[in-house]
Amino acid sequence: LPAAREMDMMMACGEIMSTVVMAQTLRARGYETIALTGGQAGIATDYEFGNARIISIDPAYVVRMLEVGKIVFVAGFQGVTEYGAVTTLGRGGSDTTASALGAALKPYAKEIAVEIYTDVDGVRTADPRQVKEARRLNKATYEEVAEMAHLGAKVVHPRAAAIAHLYRIPLWVKSTFADAEGTLITADEDCDDKVQQRVTGITHTGKIVYLRFPLPANGEIDKGQVEMEIYRILQKAAIPLYLNSTDGNAFAFAVAREHLPTLINLLNGLAIPVENRTNGVNRVYLLGLGQRNIAFETQRILLEKASSVLDVRAVEAEVTNNCTVVS
């Protein structure tokens, strides 16, 4: 695979081509248009290639083009760093671009709204692919939609909702394939009493795997070190965790099911040493994930040969498959 920087350059090409095609389609019908990359539109990001954050937007060129009567098309999902490297904004990057551009252009307009077109006709009370009877919400608050997005709903990215909330920009979610009015996402005070309902909607995260790590007797004194080392490894592998919890000598967390094979490769057979104890014997915690495989057994045999100076403790993780979080 290309390096992260070059991968972002390649990933940004699709959005740029779509932008040019759209601009040219309208130009062929007699409209004055211009296509811009994220960088040309003034979108500056940090250096987190593949999941960059927008730092600032200078919309001067966009405003100038609008003032001379052009319809401006900006490639979403991308920006540039301080020194011009192309970055992509990660999942939901196009939604985020739309909200951020709306915020940047707000000082130049009497009224402004952001419309996001997707494969559903608005925010619904549940995933319509799972629940055919799910109702479309006419209005929803920024807080509700951001919470639903964080908890599994994919209709709009939480970053986009957060930006719209911060700058008080009306955010519409509409269908690309139908003329339904859609859902207006707005501030709490702009919603009438009927919107203030006890249940807005039901979301779920998709399939996750729940893992519990029970340490042997008296393991709670070492739990912090063992837990920290596992989290450090998973952070380096960019595996997000859910539902972190701790109880006595055990700790637990969940991961998306798609990450389980990587998790097994990283943790099965992992030996985690802890600090020296007063009796002069070093403790090592040996992790087993699911069925013991050759990595675990090999490590166990090797460590047993040093049993005179090592207190080796096996930790068998309890793995629960096919879970989901319903909110």
Coordinates of C-alpha atoms in Angstrom, one line a residue:
L1 CA 0.0 0.0 0.0
P2 CA 1.2 3.6 -0.6
A3 CA 2.3 5.7 2.4
A4 CA -0.6 7.5 4.2
R5 CA 0.3 10.8 2.5
E6 CA 0.2 9.4 -1.0
M7 CA -2.9 7.3 -0.2
D8 CA -4.7 10.5 0.6
M9 CA -3.6 12.1 -2.7
M10 CA -5.1 9.1 -4.5
M11 CA -8.3 8.9 -2.4
A12 CA -9.0 12.6 -3.1
C13 CA -9.0 12.1 -6.8
G14 CA -12.5 10.5 -6.9
E15 CA -14.1 13.5 -5.3
I16 CA -12.2 15.9 -7.6
M17 CA -13.4 14.1 -10.7
S18 CA -17.0 14.0 -9.5
T19 CA -16.8 17.8 -8.9
V20 CA -15.4 18.5 -12.3
V21 CA -18.1 16.3 -14.0
M22 CA -20.9 18.0 -12.1
A23 CA -19.6 21.5 -12.9
Q24 CA -19.1 20.6 -16.6
T25 CA -22.6 19.0 -16.8
L26 CA -24.2 22.3 -15.7
R27 CA -21.9 24.4 -17.9
A28 CA -23.0 22.4 -20.9
R29 CA -26.6 23.5 -20.0
G30 CA -25.6 27.2 -20.1
Y31 CA -24.7 27.9 -16.4
E32 CA -21.5 29.6 -15.3
T33 CA -19.7 27.1 -13.0
I34 CA -16.3 26.5 -11.5
A35 CA -14.9 23.4 -9.8
L36 CA -12.5 23.7 -6.8
T37 CA -10.5 21.2 -4.8
G38 CA -10.7 21.4 -1.0
G39 CA -7.4 23.2 -1.0
Q40 CA -8.5 25.8 -3.6
A41 CA -11.6 26.4 -1.5
G42 CA -9.4 27.3 1.4
I43 CA -9.9 24.2 3.6
A44 CA -6.8 23.8 5.9
T45 CA -6.4 20.7 8.0
D46 CA -4.0 19.0 10.4
Y47 CA -1.6 16.2 9.4
E48 CA -3.7 13.2 10.4
F49 CA -3.7 11.6 6.9
G50 CA -6.8 9.5 6.4
N51 CA -8.7 11.2 9.2
A52 CA -7.7 14.8 9.1
R53 CA -9.5 17.5 11.1
I54 CA -10.4 20.9 9.6
I55 CA -8.4 23.7 11.3
S56 CA -9.7 26.6 9.4
I57 CA -11.4 27.7 6.1
D58 CA -10.5 30.8 4.2
P59 CA -13.5 31.1 1.8
A60 CA -12.2 34.3 0.0
Y61 CA -11.9 32.6 -3.4
V62 CA -15.3 30.9 -3.1
V63 CA -16.8 34.3 -2.2
R64 CA -15.2 36.0 -5.1
M65 CA -16.5 33.4 -7.6
L66 CA -20.0 33.7 -6.1
E67 CA -19.8 37.5 -6.4
V68 CA -19.1 37.2 -10.2
G69 CA -22.1 34.9 -10.6
K70 CA -20.5 31.5 -10.8
I71 CA -22.0 28.3 -9.3
V72 CA -19.2 26.9 -7.2
F73 CA -18.6 23.2 -6.8
V74 CA -16.2 22.2 -4.0
A75 CA -14.8 18.7 -3.7
G76 CA -15.7 17.3 -0.3
F77 CA -13.9 14.9 2.0
Q78 CA -10.5 16.7 1.6
G79 CA -8.3 19.7 2.5
V80 CA -4.6 20.6 2.6
T81 CA -2.0 21.0 5.3
E82 CA -0.1 24.1 6.0
Y83 CA 2.5 23.1 3.4
G84 CA 0.0 21.9 0.7
A85 CA -0.1 18.2 1.3
V86 CA -3.6 16.8 0.4
T87 CA -5.5 15.2 3.2
T88 CA -8.8 13.3 3.5
L89 CA -11.3 13.8 6.3
G90 CA -12.2 10.2 7.0
R91 CA -15.7 8.7 7.3
G92 CA -18.4 11.3 6.8
G93 CA -15.9 13.8 5.4
S94 CA -18.2 15.1 2.7
D95 CA -20.9 15.9 5.4
T96 CA -18.2 17.6 7.4
T97 CA -17.0 19.7 4.4
A98 CA -20.6 20.9 3.8
S99 CA -21.2 22.0 7.4
A100 CA -17.7 23.6 7.6
L101 CA -18.2 25.5 4.4
G102 CA -21.6 26.7 5.6
A103 CA -20.0 28.0 8.7
A104 CA -17.3 29.7 6.8
L105 CA -19.7 31.4 4.4
K106 CA -22.2 32.5 7.1
P107 CA -20.7 36.0 7.5
Y108 CA -21.1 36.6 3.8
A109 CA -24.8 35.7 3.5
K110 CA -28.1 37.1 4.9
E111 CA -29.4 33.5 5.2
I112 CA -27.6 30.2 4.9
A113 CA -28.5 26.5 5.2
V114 CA -26.7 23.3 4.5
E115 CA -28.5 20.5 2.7
I116 CA -27.1 16.9 2.8
Y117 CA -28.5 14.5 0.2
T118 CA -28.3 10.8 1.0
D119 CA -30.0 7.5 0.2
V120 CA -32.8 8.1 2.8
D121 CA -35.4 10.9 2.9
G122 CA -34.3 12.3 6.3
V123 CA -33.6 11.3 9.8
R124 CA -35.8 8.4 10.8
T125 CA -36.8 6.9 14.1
A126 CA -34.9 3.7 13.2
D127 CA -32.8 2.4 10.3
P128 CA -35.3 2.0 7.5
R129 CA -33.3 -0.9 6.1
Q130 CA -34.1 -2.8 9.3
V131 CA -37.4 -1.3 10.3
K132 CA -39.7 -0.5 7.3
E133 CA -42.2 1.3 9.5
A134 CA -39.6 3.8 10.8
R135 CA -41.1 7.3 10.7
R136 CA -39.3 10.4 9.2
L137 CA -38.7 13.2 11.7
N138 CA -39.8 16.6 10.4
K139 CA -37.4 18.3 12.9
A140 CA -34.7 17.1 15.2
T141 CA -32.2 19.0 17.4
Y142 CA -28.5 19.1 16.9
E143 CA -27.9 17.3 20.1
E144 CA -30.3 14.5 19.2
V145 CA -28.8 13.9 15.8
A146 CA -25.2 14.0 17.1
E147 CA -26.1 11.5 19.8
M148 CA -27.8 9.2 17.3
A149 CA -24.8 9.5 14.9
H150 CA -22.3 8.6 17.7
L151 CA -24.4 5.6 18.7
G152 CA -24.7 4.0 15.2
A153 CA -27.1 6.0 13.0
K154 CA -25.2 6.8 9.7
V155 CA -27.6 9.4 8.2
V156 CA -25.3 12.3 9.0
H157 CA -21.8 12.3 10.5
P158 CA -21.5 13.6 14.1
R159 CA -18.8 16.1 13.1
A160 CA -21.2 17.7 10.6
A161 CA -23.9 18.0 13.3
A162 CA -21.4 19.4 15.8
I163 CA -20.2 22.1 13.4
A164 CA -23.8 23.1 12.4
H165 CA -24.6 23.3 16.1
L166 CA -21.6 25.5 17.0
Y167 CA -22.5 28.0 14.3
R168 CA -26.3 27.7 14.5
I169 CA -26.7 26.7 10.8
P170 CA -29.9 25.0 9.8
L171 CA -29.0 21.5 8.5
W172 CA -31.3 19.6 6.2
V173 CA -31.1 15.9 5.5
K174 CA -32.9 15.0 2.2
S175 CA -33.1 12.2 -0.3
T176 CA -31.1 12.1 -3.6
F177 CA -33.9 10.0 -5.1
A178 CA -37.1 11.6 -3.9
D179 CA -38.7 15.1 -3.4
A180 CA -39.6 14.6 0.2
E181 CA -39.1 17.7 2.4
G182 CA -36.5 15.9 4.6
T183 CA -35.5 16.6 8.2
L184 CA -34.5 19.9 9.5
I185 CA -31.8 19.7 12.2
T186 CA -31.9 22.9 14.3
A187 CA -31.4 24.3 17.8
D188 CA -33.5 23.1 20.7
E189 CA -35.2 26.5 21.1
D190 CA -36.3 26.5 17.4
C191 CA -38.3 23.3 17.9
D192 CA -41.9 23.3 19.1
D193 CA -43.1 21.3 22.0
K194 CA -44.1 18.4 19.8
V195 CA -40.5 17.7 18.9
Q196 CA -39.6 17.4 22.6
Q197 CA -40.6 13.7 22.8
R198 CA -39.4 11.1 25.3
V199 CA -38.0 8.9 22.5
T200 CA -36.5 10.4 19.3
G201 CA -35.3 7.2 17.7
I202 CA -33.6 3.8 18.1
T203 CA -30.0 3.2 16.9
H204 CA -27.6 0.3 17.1
T205 CA -23.9 0.1 16.5
G206 CA -23.8 -3.0 14.3
K207 CA -22.1 -6.2 15.3
I208 CA -19.5 -6.0 18.0
V209 CA -17.5 -8.5 20.1
Y210 CA -17.3 -8.1 23.9
L211 CA -14.1 -9.2 25.6
R212 CA -13.5 -9.6 29.3
F213 CA -10.1 -10.2 30.8
P214 CA -10.2 -11.8 34.3
L215 CA -6.8 -11.7 36.0
P216 CA -5.9 -14.5 38.4
A217 CA -6.3 -14.0 42.2
N218 CA -4.9 -10.7 43.5
G219 CA -4.5 -9.5 40.0
E220 CA -6.2 -6.2 40.7
I221 CA -2.9 -4.8 41.9
D222 CA -1.4 -5.3 38.4
K223 CA -4.6 -4.6 36.5
G224 CA -3.7 -1.0 35.6
Q225 CA -0.4 -2.0 34.0
V226 CA -1.9 -4.9 32.0
E227 CA -4.8 -2.8 30.9
M228 CA -2.6 0.1 29.8
E229 CA -0.3 -2.0 27.8
I230 CA -3.3 -3.6 25.9
Y231 CA -4.8 -0.2 25.2
R232 CA -1.4 1.1 24.0
I233 CA -1.2 -1.7 21.5
L234 CA -4.7 -1.3 20.2
Q235 CA -4.3 2.5 19.9
K236 CA -1.2 1.9 17.7
A237 CA -3.3 -0.4 15.5
A238 CA -6.1 2.2 15.3
I239 CA -8.7 -0.2 16.8
P240 CA -11.4 1.8 18.5
L241 CA -12.9 0.5 21.8
Y242 CA -16.4 0.6 23.2
L243 CA -17.9 0.1 26.6
N244 CA -14.7 0.1 28.6
S245 CA -15.4 -1.2 32.1
T246 CA -13.5 -2.5 35.1
D247 CA -14.6 -4.6 38.0
G248 CA -12.3 -6.1 40.8
N249 CA -9.6 -8.0 39.1
A250 CA -11.1 -7.9 35.6
F251 CA -11.5 -5.4 32.9
A252 CA -13.5 -5.5 29.7
F253 CA -14.2 -3.7 26.4
A254 CA -15.8 -4.2 23.0
V255 CA -14.6 -3.9 19.4
A256 CA -16.3 -4.0 16.0
R257 CA -16.5 -7.6 14.8
E258 CA -14.4 -6.7 11.8
H259 CA -11.4 -5.9 14.1
L260 CA -11.5 -9.3 15.9
P261 CA -9.0 -11.1 13.6
T262 CA -6.5 -8.3 14.0
L263 CA -7.1 -8.3 17.8
I264 CA -6.4 -12.0 18.0
N265 CA -3.1 -11.6 16.1
L266 CA -2.0 -8.8 18.3
L267 CA -3.0 -10.2 21.7
N268 CA -3.0 -14.0 21.6
G269 CA 0.2 -15.1 23.2
L270 CA 1.2 -11.6 24.3
A271 CA 3.4 -11.6 27.4
I272 CA 3.0 -8.5 29.5
P273 CA 5.6 -8.0 32.3
V274 CA 4.8 -5.9 35.4
E275 CA 7.0 -4.0 37.7
N276 CA 9.3 -5.9 40.2
R277 CA 7.5 -6.8 43.5
T278 CA 9.0 -6.8 47.0
N279 CA 9.6 -10.6 46.9
G280 CA 12.0 -10.1 43.9
V281 CA 9.9 -12.3 41.5
N282 CA 8.8 -10.7 38.3
R283 CA 5.2 -11.2 37.2
V284 CA 4.3 -11.9 33.6
Y285 CA 0.7 -12.0 32.3
L286 CA 0.3 -14.3 29.3
L287 CA -2.9 -13.5 27.2
G288 CA -5.0 -16.1 25.5
L289 CA -7.8 -14.9 23.2
G290 CA -10.4 -17.4 22.2
Q291 CA -9.0 -20.8 21.4
R292 CA -5.4 -21.3 22.4
N293 CA -3.2 -21.4 19.4
I294 CA 0.5 -22.0 18.6
A295 CA 1.5 -18.4 19.7
F296 CA 0.0 -18.9 23.1
E297 CA 1.4 -22.4 23.6
T298 CA 4.9 -21.5 22.4
Q299 CA 5.1 -18.5 24.7
R300 CA 3.8 -20.6 27.7
I301 CA 6.5 -23.3 27.1
L302 CA 9.3 -20.7 26.8
L303 CA 8.2 -18.8 29.9
E304 CA 7.8 -21.9 32.0
K305 CA 11.5 -22.5 31.6
A306 CA 12.1 -19.3 33.5
S307 CA 9.6 -20.2 36.3
S308 CA 12.3 -19.8 39.0
V309 CA 12.5 -16.1 38.4
L310 CA 9.1 -15.5 36.7
D311 CA 5.6 -15.7 38.1
V312 CA 3.7 -16.5 34.9
R313 CA 0.0 -16.0 35.0
A314 CA -2.3 -17.0 32.2
V315 CA -5.2 -14.7 31.4
E316 CA -8.0 -16.4 29.4
A317 CA -10.1 -13.7 27.7
E318 CA -13.9 -14.4 27.7
V319 CA -15.1 -13.6 24.1
T320 CA -18.8 -12.9 23.4
N321 CA -19.6 -12.7 19.7
N322 CA -22.6 -11.2 17.8
C323 CA -23.4 -8.4 20.2
T324 CA -24.7 -4.9 19.5
V325 CA -25.4 -1.7 21.4
V326 CA -29.0 -0.6 21.2
S327 CA -29.6 3.0 22.2

